[in-house]
Tab-separated table of C-alpha atoms in Angstrom:
chain	number	residue	atom	x	y	z
T	844	MET	CA	81.420	149.688	88.588
T	845	LYS	CA	84.420	151.893	89.368
T	846	THR	CA	87.215	152.969	87.062
T	847	TYR	CA	90.761	153.472	88.329
T	848	ILE	CA	93.801	154.957	86.616
T	849	ILE	CA	96.904	153.016	87.640
T	850	LYS	CA	100.525	153.763	86.767
T	851	VAL	CA	103.021	150.867	86.816
T	852	ASN	CA	106.619	151.263	85.632
T	853	ASN	CA	105.700	154.546	83.902
T	854	LYS	CA	102.879	152.893	81.912
T	855	THR	CA	99.314	154.043	82.549
T	856	TYR	CA	96.385	151.629	82.766
T	857	GLU	CA	92.660	152.268	83.060
T	858	VAL	CA	91.052	149.458	85.057
T	859	GLU	CA	87.323	148.865	85.442
T	860	VAL	CA	86.422	147.041	88.650
T	861	GLU	CA	83.060	145.702	89.713
T	862	GLU	CA	81.858	143.778	92.737
T	863	LYS	CA	80.750	140.173	92.204
T	864	ASN	CA	79.605	138.044	95.117
T	865	GLY	CA	81.193	140.471	97.578
T	866	ALA	CA	84.622	140.470	95.899
T	867	ALA	CA	86.266	143.073	93.664
T	868	VAL	CA	86.912	141.801	90.137
T	869	ALA	CA	88.874	143.551	87.368
T	870	THR	CA	86.679	143.268	84.276
T	871	LYS	CA	88.530	145.399	81.729
T	872	ILE	CA	92.041	146.816	81.401
T	873	ILE	CA	93.077	149.412	78.816
T	874	THR	CA	96.578	150.851	78.481
T	875	SER	CA	97.151	154.423	77.453
T	876	ASP	CA	98.832	153.118	74.283
T	877	GLU	CA	96.419	150.464	73.037
T	878	PRO	CA	93.433	148.382	74.161
T	879	VAL	CA	94.214	145.117	75.916
T	880	LYS	CA	92.062	141.992	76.176
T	881	SER	CA	89.853	141.807	79.264
T	882	ALA	CA	91.686	140.508	82.285
T	883	GLU	CA	90.818	137.294	84.028
T	884	PRO	CA	89.107	138.014	87.354
T	885	VAL	CA	91.597	138.327	90.186
T	886	VAL	CA	90.248	138.181	93.705
T	887	LYS	CA	92.482	138.594	96.714
T	888	ASP	CA	91.152	137.324	100.009
T	889	GLY	CA	91.412	139.229	103.221
T	890	LYS	CA	90.768	142.494	104.938
T	891	ALA	CA	91.826	145.726	103.286
T	892	VAL	CA	94.616	147.714	104.939
T	893	LYS	CA	94.006	151.407	104.332
T	894	SER	CA	96.357	154.364	104.322
T	895	GLY	CA	95.743	156.633	107.287
T	896	ALA	CA	97.022	159.748	105.517
T	897	THR	CA	97.876	161.203	102.143
T	898	GLY	CA	101.555	160.843	101.287
T	899	LYS	CA	104.172	158.688	99.562
T	900	ILE	CA	105.131	155.114	100.273
T	901	TRP	CA	108.629	155.441	101.708
T	902	LYS	CA	109.279	151.740	102.373
T	903	VAL	CA	107.425	148.468	101.833
T	904	VAL	CA	108.244	146.404	104.934
T	905	LYS	CA	106.313	143.189	104.180
T	906	LYS	CA	105.763	141.204	100.977
T	907	GLU	CA	102.980	138.944	99.754
T	908	GLY	CA	102.934	135.683	101.710
T	909	ASP	CA	104.522	137.167	104.853
T	910	ALA	CA	102.867	136.515	108.202
T	911	VAL	CA	101.917	139.624	110.218
T	912	SER	CA	100.748	140.251	113.754
T	913	LYS	CA	98.008	142.731	114.599
T	914	GLY	CA	99.612	146.185	114.696
T	915	GLU	CA	102.744	145.147	112.764
T	916	ALA	CA	103.937	147.589	110.074
T	917	ILE	CA	103.289	146.627	106.455
T	918	VAL	CA	104.526	149.833	104.813
T	919	ILE	CA	105.984	153.121	106.001
T	920	LEU	CA	104.218	156.192	104.648
T	921	GLU	CA	105.946	159.569	104.421
T	922	SER	CA	103.592	162.484	104.991
T	923	MET	CA	104.487	166.051	105.927
T	924	LYS	CA	108.101	164.968	106.617
T	925	MET	CA	106.908	162.311	109.087
T	926	GLU	CA	107.275	158.552	108.757
T	927	ILE	CA	103.969	156.855	109.565
T	928	PRO	CA	103.693	153.066	109.809
T	929	VAL	CA	100.605	151.552	108.170
T	930	VAL	CA	99.853	148.472	110.259
T	931	ALA	CA	97.972	145.185	109.966
T	932	PRO	CA	94.425	145.464	111.375
T	933	GLU	CA	94.590	141.802	112.465
T	934	ALA	CA	96.990	138.874	112.525
T	935	GLY	CA	97.253	136.878	109.324
T	936	THR	CA	99.105	136.612	106.035
T	937	ILE	CA	99.698	139.356	103.465
T	938	SER	CA	97.674	138.210	100.442
T	939	CYS	CA	98.314	141.289	98.289
T	940	ILE	CA	100.461	144.433	98.315
T	941	LEU	CA	98.798	147.122	96.197
T	942	VAL	CA	101.513	149.813	96.329
T	943	GLY	CA	105.219	150.173	95.714
T	944	GLU	CA	107.954	152.371	97.134
T	945	GLY	CA	107.599	155.917	95.828
T	946	ASP	CA	103.867	155.580	95.049
T	947	SER	CA	101.584	158.417	96.101
T	948	VAL	CA	98.532	157.397	98.123
T	949	GLU	CA	95.427	159.123	99.412
T	950	ALA	CA	94.000	158.826	102.921
T	951	GLY	CA	91.693	155.812	103.029
T	952	GLN	CA	93.230	154.161	99.953
T	953	ASP	CA	93.678	150.372	100.078
T	954	ILE	CA	97.379	149.531	100.244
T	955	ALA	CA	97.336	145.805	101.062
T	956	MET	CA	95.118	142.846	101.923
T	957	VAL	CA	95.569	140.660	105.023
T	958	ALA	CA	94.020	137.191	105.052
T	959	PRO	CA	93.079	136.360	108.660
T	960	GLU	CA	94.684	133.489	110.544
T	961	GLN	CA	92.777	130.227	110.287
């Protein structure tokens, strides 16, 4: 089980995630203000798209449900005053965007999920 600290709209959440049957499942969510009931499992299909560098998300190019080609930009990362496209590893459909414009990301962090073409 892994615990992540997530900030959304200036509200901080602590999320516990565990792997069940090969998929990541949120099992518990706690806000910084008060405990919240356990979340229903949410599983997003697809292959993780990872940030290639540490930086800030400058622009989100695609949204959930958009089709992408292999090598097509999903977000633009700003790092060391350079704009770096983070691209789809394969053709498919964006099943989940995990970041927003202005978010800070680490190298290797999951930023989106791409469900492969059928």
